[in-house]
Short mmCIF file of C-alpha atoms and ligand atoms in Angstrom, two decimals:
data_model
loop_
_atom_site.label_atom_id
_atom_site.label_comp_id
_atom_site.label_asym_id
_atom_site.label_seq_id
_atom_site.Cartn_x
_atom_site.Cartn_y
_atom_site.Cartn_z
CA UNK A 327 99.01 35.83 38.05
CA UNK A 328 95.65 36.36 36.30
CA UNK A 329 93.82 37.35 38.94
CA UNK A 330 95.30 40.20 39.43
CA UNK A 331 94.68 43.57 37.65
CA UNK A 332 97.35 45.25 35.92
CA UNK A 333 97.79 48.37 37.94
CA UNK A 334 98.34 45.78 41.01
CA UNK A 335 100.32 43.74 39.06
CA UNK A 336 102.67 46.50 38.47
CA UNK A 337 102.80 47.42 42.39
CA UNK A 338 103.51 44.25 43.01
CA UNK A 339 106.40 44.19 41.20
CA UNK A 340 107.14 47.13 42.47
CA UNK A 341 107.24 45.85 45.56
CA UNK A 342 109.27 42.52 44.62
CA UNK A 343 111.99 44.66 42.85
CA UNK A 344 112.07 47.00 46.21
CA UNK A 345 112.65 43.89 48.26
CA UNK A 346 115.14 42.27 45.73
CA UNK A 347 117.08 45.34 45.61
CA UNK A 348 118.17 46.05 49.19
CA UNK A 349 119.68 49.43 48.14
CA UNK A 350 116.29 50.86 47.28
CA UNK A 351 114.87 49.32 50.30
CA UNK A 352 117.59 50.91 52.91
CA UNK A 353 116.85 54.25 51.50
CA UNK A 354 113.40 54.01 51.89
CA UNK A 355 113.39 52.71 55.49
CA UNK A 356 115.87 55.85 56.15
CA UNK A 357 113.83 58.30 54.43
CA UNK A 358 110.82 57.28 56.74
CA UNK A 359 112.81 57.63 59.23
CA UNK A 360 114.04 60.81 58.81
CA UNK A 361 110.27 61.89 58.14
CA UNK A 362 108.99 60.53 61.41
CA UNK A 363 111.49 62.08 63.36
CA UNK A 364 110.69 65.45 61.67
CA UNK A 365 106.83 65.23 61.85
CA UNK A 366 107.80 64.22 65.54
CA UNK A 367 109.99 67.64 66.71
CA UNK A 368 107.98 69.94 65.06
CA UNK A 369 104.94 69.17 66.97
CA UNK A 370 107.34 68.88 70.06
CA UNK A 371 108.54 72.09 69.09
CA UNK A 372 104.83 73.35 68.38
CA UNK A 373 103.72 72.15 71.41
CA UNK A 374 106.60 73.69 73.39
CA UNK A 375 105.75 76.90 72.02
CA UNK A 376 102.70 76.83 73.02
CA UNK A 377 103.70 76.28 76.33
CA UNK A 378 106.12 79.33 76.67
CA UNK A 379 103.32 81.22 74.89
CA UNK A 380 100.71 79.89 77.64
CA UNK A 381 103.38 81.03 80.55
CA UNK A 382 103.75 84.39 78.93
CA UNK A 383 99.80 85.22 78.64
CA UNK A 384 99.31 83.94 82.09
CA UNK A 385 101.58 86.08 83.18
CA UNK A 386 100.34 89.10 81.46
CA UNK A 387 96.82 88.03 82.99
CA UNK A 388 98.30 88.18 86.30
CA UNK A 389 100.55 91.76 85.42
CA UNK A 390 96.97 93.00 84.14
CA UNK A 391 95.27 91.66 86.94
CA UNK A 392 97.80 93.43 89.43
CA UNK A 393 97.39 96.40 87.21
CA UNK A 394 93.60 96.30 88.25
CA UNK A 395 93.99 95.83 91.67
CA UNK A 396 93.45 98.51 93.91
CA UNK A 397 96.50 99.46 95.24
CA UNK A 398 96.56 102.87 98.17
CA UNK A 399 99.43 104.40 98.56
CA UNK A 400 100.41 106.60 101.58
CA UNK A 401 102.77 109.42 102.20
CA UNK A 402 103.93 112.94 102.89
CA UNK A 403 106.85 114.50 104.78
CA UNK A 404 107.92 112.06 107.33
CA UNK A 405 106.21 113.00 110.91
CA UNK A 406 103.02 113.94 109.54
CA UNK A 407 100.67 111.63 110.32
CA UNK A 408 101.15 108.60 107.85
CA UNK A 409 101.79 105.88 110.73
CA UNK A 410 98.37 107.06 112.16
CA UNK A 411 96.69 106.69 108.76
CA UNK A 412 98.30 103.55 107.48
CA UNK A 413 96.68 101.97 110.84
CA UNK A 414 93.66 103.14 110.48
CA UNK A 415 93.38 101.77 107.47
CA UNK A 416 94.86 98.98 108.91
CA UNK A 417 91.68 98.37 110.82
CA UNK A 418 90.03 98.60 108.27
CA UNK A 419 88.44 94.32 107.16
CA UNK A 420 89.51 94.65 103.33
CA UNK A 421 92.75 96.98 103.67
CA UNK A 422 96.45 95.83 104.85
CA UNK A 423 99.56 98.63 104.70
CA UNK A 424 101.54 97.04 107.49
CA UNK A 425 105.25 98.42 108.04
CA UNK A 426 107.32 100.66 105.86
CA UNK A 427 108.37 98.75 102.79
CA UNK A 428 111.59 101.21 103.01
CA UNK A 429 112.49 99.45 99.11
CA UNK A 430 109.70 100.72 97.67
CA UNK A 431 110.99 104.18 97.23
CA UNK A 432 114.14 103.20 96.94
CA UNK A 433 113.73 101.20 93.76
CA UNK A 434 111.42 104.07 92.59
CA UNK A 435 114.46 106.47 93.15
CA UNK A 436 116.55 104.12 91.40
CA UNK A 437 114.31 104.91 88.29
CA UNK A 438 113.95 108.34 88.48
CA UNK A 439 117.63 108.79 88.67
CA UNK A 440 117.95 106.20 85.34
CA UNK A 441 115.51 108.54 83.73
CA UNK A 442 117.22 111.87 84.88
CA UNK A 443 120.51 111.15 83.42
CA UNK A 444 120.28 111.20 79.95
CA UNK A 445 123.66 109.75 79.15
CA UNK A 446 122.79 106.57 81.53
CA UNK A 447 118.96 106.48 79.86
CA UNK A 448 120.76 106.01 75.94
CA UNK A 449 123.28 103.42 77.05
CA UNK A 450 120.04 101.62 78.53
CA UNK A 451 118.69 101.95 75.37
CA UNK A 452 121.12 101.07 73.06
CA UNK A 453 121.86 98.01 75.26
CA UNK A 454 118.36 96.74 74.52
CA UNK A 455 117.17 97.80 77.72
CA UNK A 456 113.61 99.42 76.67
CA UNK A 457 111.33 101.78 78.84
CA UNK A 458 108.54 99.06 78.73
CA UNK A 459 110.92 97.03 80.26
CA UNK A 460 112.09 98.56 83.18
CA UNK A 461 108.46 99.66 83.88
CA UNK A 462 107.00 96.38 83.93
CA UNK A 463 109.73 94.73 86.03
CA UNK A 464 109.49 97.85 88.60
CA UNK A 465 105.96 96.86 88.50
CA UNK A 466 106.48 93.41 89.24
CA UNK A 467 109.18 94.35 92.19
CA UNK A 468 106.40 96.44 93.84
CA UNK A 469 103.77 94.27 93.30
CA UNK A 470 105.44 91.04 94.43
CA UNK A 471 106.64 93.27 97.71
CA UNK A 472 103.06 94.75 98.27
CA UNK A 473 101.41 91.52 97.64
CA UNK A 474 103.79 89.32 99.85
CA UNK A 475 103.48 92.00 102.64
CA UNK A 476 100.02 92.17 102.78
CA UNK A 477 99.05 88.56 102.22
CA UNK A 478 94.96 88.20 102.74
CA UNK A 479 94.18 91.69 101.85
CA UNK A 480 91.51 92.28 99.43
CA UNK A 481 93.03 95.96 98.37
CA UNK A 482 96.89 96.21 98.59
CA UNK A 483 98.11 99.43 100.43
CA UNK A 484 101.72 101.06 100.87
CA UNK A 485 103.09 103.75 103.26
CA UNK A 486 106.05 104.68 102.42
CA UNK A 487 106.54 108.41 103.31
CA UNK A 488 108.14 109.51 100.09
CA UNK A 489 106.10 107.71 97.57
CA UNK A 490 104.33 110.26 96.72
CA UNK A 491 107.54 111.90 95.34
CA UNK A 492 106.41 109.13 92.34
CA UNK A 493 102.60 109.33 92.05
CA UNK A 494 102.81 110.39 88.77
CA UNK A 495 104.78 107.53 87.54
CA UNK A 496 103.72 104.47 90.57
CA UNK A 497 100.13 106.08 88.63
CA UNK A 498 101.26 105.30 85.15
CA UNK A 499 102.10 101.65 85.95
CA UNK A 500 99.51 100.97 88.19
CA UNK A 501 96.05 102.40 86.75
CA UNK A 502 93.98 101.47 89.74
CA UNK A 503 96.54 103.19 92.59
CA UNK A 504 95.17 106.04 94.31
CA UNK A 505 97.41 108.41 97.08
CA UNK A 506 96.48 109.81 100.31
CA UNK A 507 98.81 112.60 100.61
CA UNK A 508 99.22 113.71 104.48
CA UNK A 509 100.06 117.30 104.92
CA UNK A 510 101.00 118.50 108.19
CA UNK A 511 102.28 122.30 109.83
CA UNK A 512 105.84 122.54 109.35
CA UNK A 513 106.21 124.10 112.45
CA UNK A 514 105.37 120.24 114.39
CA UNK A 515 107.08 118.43 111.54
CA UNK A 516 109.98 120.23 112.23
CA UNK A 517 109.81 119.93 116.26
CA UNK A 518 109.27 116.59 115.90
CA UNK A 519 112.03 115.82 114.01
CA UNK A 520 114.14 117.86 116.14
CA UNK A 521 112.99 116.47 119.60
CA UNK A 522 112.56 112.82 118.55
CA UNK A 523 115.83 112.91 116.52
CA UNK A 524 114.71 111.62 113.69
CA UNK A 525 117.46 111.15 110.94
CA UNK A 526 115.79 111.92 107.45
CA UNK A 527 118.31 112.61 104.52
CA UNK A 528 118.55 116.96 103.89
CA UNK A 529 117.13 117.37 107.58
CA UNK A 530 119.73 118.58 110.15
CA UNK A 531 118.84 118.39 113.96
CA UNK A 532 120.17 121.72 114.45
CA UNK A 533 119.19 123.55 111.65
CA UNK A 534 115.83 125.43 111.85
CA UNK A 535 116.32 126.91 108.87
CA UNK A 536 117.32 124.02 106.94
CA UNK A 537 114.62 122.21 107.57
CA UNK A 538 112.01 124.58 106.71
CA UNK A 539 113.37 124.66 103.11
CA UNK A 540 113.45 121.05 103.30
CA UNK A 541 110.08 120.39 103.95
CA UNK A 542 109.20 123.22 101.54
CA UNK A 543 110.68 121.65 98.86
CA UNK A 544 109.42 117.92 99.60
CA UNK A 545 105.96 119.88 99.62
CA UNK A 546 106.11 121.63 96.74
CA UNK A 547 107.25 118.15 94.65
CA UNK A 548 104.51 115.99 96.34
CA UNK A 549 101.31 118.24 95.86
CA UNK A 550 102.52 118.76 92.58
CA UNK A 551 102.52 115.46 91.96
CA UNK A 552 99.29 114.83 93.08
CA UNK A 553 97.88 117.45 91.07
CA UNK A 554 99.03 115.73 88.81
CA UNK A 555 97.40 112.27 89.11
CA UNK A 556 94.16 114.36 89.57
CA UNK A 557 91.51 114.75 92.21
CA UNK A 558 90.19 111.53 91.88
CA UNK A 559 93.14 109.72 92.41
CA UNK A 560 95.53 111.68 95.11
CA UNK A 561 93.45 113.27 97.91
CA UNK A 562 95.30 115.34 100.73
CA UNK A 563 94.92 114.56 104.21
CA UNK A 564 95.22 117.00 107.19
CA UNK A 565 96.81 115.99 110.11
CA UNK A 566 95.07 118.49 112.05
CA UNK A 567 91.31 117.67 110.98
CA UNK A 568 92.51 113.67 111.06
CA UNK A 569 93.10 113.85 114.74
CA UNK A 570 90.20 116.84 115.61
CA UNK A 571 87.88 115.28 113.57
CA UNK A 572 88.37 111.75 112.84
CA UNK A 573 84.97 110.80 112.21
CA UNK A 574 84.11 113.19 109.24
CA UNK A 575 87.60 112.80 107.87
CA UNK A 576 87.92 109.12 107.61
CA UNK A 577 84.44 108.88 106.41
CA UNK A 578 85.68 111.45 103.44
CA UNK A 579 88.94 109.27 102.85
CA UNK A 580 87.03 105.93 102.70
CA UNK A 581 84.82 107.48 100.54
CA UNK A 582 87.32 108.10 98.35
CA UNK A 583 89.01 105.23 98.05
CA UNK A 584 85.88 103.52 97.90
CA UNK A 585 85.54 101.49 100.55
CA UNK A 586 82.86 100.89 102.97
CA UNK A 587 82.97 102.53 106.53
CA UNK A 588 83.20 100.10 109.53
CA UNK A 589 83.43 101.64 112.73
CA UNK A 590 86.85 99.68 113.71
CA UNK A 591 88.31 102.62 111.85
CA UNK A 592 87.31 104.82 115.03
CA UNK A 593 89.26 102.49 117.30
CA UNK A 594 92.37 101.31 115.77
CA UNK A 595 94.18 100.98 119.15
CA UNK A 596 92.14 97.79 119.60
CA UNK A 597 93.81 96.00 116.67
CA UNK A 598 96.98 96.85 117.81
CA UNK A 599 99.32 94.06 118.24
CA UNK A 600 96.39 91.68 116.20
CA UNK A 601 95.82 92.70 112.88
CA UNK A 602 98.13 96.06 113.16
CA UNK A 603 101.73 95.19 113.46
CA UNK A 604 104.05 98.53 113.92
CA UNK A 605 107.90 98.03 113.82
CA UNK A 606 109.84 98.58 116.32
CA UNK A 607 112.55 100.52 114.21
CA UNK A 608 110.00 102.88 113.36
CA UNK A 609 109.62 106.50 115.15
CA UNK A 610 105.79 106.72 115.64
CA UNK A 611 105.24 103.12 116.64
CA UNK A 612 104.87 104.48 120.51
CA UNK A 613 102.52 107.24 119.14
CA UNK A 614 100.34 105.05 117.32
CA UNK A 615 99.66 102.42 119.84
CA UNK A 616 97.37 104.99 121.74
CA UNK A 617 94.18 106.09 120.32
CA UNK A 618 93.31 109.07 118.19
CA UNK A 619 94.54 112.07 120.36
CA UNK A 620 95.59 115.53 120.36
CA UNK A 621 98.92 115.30 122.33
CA UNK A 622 101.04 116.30 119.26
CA UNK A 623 99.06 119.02 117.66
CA UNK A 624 100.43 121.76 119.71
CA UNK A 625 104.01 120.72 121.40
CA UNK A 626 105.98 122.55 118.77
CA UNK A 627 104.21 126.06 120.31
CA UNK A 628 107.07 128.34 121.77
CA UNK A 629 109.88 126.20 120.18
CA UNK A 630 110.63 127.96 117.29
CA UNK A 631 113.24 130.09 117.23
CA UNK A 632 112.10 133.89 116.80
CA UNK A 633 114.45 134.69 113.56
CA UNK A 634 112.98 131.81 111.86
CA UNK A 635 109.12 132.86 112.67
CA UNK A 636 109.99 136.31 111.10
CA UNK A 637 110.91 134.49 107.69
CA UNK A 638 108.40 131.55 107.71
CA UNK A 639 106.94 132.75 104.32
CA UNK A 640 109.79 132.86 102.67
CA UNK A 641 111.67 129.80 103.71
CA UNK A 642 108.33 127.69 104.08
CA UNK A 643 105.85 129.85 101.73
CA UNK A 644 103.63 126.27 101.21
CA UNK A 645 102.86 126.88 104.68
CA UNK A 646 100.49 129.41 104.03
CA UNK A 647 99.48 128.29 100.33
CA UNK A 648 98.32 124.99 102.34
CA UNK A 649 96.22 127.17 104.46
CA UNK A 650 98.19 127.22 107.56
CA UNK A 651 97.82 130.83 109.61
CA UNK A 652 101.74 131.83 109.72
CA UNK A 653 101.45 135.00 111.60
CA UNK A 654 99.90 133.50 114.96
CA UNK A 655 102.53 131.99 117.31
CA UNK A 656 99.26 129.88 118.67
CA UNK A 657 96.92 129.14 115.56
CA UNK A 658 93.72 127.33 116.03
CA UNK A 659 93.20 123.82 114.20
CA UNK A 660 89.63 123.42 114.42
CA UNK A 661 87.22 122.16 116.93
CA UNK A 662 87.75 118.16 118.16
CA UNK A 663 85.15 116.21 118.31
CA UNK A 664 83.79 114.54 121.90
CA UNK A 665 85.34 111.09 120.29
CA UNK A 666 88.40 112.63 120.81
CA UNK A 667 88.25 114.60 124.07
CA UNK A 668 87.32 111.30 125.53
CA UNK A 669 89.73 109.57 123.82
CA UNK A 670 92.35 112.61 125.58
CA UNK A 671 90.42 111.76 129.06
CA UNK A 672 91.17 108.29 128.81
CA UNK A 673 94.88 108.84 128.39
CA UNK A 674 95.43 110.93 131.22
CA UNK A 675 93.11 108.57 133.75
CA UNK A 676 95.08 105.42 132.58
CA UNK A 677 98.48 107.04 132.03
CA UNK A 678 100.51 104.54 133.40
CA UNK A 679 99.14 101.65 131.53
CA UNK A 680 99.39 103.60 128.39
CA UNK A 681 103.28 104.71 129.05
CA UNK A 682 103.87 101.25 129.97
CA UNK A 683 102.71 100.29 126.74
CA UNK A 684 104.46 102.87 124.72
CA UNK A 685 107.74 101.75 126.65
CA UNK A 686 106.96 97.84 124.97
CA UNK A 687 106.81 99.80 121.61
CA UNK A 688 109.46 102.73 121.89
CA UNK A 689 111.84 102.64 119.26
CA UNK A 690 115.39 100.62 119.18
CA UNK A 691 117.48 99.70 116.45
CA UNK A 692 119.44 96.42 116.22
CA UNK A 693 122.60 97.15 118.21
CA UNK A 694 124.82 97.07 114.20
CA UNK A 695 123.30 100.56 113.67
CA UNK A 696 125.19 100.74 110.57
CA UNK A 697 122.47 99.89 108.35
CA UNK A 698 120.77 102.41 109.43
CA UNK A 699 123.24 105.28 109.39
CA UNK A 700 123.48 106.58 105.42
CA UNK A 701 120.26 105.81 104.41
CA UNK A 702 117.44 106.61 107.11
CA UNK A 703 114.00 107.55 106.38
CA UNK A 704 113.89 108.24 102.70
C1 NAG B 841 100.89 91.13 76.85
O1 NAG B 841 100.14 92.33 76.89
C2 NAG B 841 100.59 93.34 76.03
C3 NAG B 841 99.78 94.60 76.27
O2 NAG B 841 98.45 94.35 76.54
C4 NAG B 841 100.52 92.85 74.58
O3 NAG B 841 101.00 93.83 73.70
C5 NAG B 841 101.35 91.59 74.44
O4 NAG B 841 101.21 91.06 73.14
C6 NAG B 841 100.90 90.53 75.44
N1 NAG B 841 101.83 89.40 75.39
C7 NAG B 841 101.39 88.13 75.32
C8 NAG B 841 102.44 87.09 75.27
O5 NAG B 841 100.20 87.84 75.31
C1 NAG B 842 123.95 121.24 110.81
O1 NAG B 842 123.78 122.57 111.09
C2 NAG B 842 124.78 123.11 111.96
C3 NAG B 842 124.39 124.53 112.29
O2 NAG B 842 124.02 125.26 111.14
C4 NAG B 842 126.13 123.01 111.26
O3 NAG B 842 127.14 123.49 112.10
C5 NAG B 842 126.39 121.56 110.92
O4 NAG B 842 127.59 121.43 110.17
C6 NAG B 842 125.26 120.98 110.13
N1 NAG B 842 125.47 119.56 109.95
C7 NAG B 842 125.42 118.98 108.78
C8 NAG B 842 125.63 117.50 108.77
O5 NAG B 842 125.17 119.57 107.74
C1 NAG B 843 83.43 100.66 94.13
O1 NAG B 843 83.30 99.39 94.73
C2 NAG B 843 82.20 98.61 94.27
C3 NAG B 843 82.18 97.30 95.01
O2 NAG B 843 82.50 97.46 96.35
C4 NAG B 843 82.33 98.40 92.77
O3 NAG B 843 81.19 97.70 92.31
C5 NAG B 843 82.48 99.73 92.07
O4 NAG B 843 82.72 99.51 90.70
C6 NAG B 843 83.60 100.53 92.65
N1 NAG B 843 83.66 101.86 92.04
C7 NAG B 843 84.78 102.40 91.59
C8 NAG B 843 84.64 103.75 91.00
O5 NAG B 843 85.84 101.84 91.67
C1 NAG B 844 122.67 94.76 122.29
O1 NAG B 844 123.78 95.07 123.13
C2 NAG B 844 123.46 94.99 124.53
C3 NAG B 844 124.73 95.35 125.32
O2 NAG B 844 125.42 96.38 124.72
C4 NAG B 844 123.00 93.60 124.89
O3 NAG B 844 122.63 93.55 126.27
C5 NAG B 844 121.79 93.23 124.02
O4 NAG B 844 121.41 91.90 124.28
C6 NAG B 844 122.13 93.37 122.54
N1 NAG B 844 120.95 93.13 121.76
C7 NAG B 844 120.95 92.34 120.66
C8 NAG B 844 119.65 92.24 119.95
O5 NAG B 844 121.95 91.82 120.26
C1 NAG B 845 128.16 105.36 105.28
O1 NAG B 845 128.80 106.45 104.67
C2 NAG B 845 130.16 106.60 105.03
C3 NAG B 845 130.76 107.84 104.36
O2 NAG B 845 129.79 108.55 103.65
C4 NAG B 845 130.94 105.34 104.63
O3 NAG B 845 132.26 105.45 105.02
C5 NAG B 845 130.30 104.13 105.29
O4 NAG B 845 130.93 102.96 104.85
C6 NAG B 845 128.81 104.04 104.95
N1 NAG B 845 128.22 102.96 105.70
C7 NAG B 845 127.40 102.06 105.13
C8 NAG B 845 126.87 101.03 106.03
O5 NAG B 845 127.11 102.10 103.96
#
């Protein structure tokens, strides 16, 4: 073969001998084999990687994201207004709170007691259970509840009475929450939850003094905790000047919580029943359904029991750090506005279509009441 160099000459012989010799050539076929194969999993593997890698930042987008959100929550001793705000808020374009969550707290309370027992908190530990953990899946439970409950809404809201038990902590996991924190005279919380029955755990319907301490104590942990988050982020709400004067105290919330004011917020009786849903199972439903009034500033005046007026300060003494004149059996609130009076006009000339409509929204439970018996209201 003359014409062909040497180099190729020796390749192909090579190449003859590898063909001759079908040992040589088996293990050659079975080595390439073997090397497609590989080159072929690892970039299936690679690429698989990726994947997982692509579902886990897209996730943490949407965790940050959520993180960003604006998220209000609302609470405060149960009967103290935070129906009333949560639907006026309600009527506000860009805000849905909707109903209690009632698993909110609960999961909340579920962490706090994790973290209060120290002998539970190491075995979570040393099971591999980390503190980043359990905060970002709490995160994810209230976010997916929030965000399911209050499809459409542009800033995701929450009233859950005793939320604010957790500001700090719902304020460490969420960086854009803020808390309206609705503080209300003991004296018509109390009354309240005495006349209306309303079953909230430590609370006992016949048990003046009880409850005092009760509400002193929920007090005392939920200002605390909003000192805690800071001014900017937990702002407290009085009943009293909410219902007296709406006007200048909604404008001061919304202001707050940075959001424009509309003047639906004046008349959230309107949405009622359109963009406002109230449960059924809940206690101020009826209440709320009417506009802002007056009717349950002052019913608790001559109901409470002499002994227990003589030692207001020291079974309630937030009472009078909150501002709240202890000494008068008839204190004064403030001044209402005309908003209001008219509003208090309107209910007395159209009383019966008003109590009819409370009737449609009075509370009733499922007749299995059982679900409701241990673990009411908190
Ligand atoms: C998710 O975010 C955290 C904190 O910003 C970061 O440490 C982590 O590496 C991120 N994970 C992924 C998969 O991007
Ligand atoms: C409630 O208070 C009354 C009167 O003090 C007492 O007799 C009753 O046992 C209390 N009930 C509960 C459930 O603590
Ligand atoms: C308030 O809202 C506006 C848009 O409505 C936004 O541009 C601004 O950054 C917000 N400010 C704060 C402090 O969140
Ligand atoms: C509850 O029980 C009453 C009779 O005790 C019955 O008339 C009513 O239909 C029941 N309601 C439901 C929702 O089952
Ligand atoms: C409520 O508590 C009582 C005793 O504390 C218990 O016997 C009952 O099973 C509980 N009911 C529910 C629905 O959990």
């Amino acid at each position: 073969m003359p014409w062909l160099s040497i180099r190729r000459r020796l390749l192909f012989n090579m190449c003859q001998r590898i063909i001759r010799n079908p040992f040589l050539c088996f293990n050659i076929l079975f080595l390439t084999i073997i090397i497609v194969i590989l080159t072929f999993r690892t970039s299936n593997i690679q690429q698989k990687c990726s994947l997982d890698q692509n579902i886990a930042q897209q996730q943490n987008i949407t965790y940050k994201s959520s993180l960003n959100k604006p998220v209000i929550f609302i609470g405060g001793m149960p009967r103290s207004g935070t129906t009333l705000m949560r639907a006026i808020l309600d009527s506000h374009p860009l805000v849905r709170c909707g109903e209690e969550t009632r698993v909110i707290p609960r999961v909340l309370n579920m962490r706090a007691a994790w973290k209060k027992s120290t002998l539970e908190w190491n075995r979570l530990m040393a099971g591999g259970i980390s503190e980043s953990m359990i905060d970002s899946a709490i995160r994810a439970f209230v976010y997916e509840i929030l965000l399911q409950h209050n499809q459409y809404a542009d800033v995701l809201c929450d009233k859950d009475p005793f939320v604010l038990k957790y500001a700090s902590y719902i304020s460490s996991i969420f960086s854009n929450a803020k808390f309206l924190l609705l503080i209300r005279d003991a004296r018509a919380v109390i009354h309240s939850v005495v006349t209306r029955k309303v079953t909230i755990t430590g609370f006992n319907l016949s048990d003046y003094r009880q409850n005092f301490k009760v509400w002193n104590k929920g007090m005392e942990t939920m200002i605390d905790q909003c000192t805690l988050v800071g001014k900017d982020k937990c702002l407290h709400v009085y009943y009293e000047q909410l219902v007296l004067q709406p006007k200048k105290t909604i404008e001061n919330i919304l202001k707050f919580l940075n959001l424009t004011w509309v003047d639906s917020v004046l008349h959230h009786e309107e949405l009622v029943g359109k963009k406002i849903s109230l449960s059924k199972t809940e206690h101020s439903s009826d209440q709320v359904i009417k506009p802002i009034n007056l009717e349950a500033l002052t019913k608790w005046i001559g109901h409470i029991p002499d002994d227990i007026k003589n030692e207001i300060d020291t079974l309630a003494p937030m009472l009078k750090r909150l501002g709240y004149d202890t000494q008068s059996d008839v204190p004064t609130y403030g001044v209402a506005d005309q908003l209001v009076l008219s509003n208090m006009n309107n209910l007395k000339e159209n009383a019966e279509f008003w109590d009819a409509k409370a009737k449609a929204y009075a509370r009733h439970l499922p007749n299995d009441t059982s679900l409701f018996q241990n673990h009411t209201n908190n």
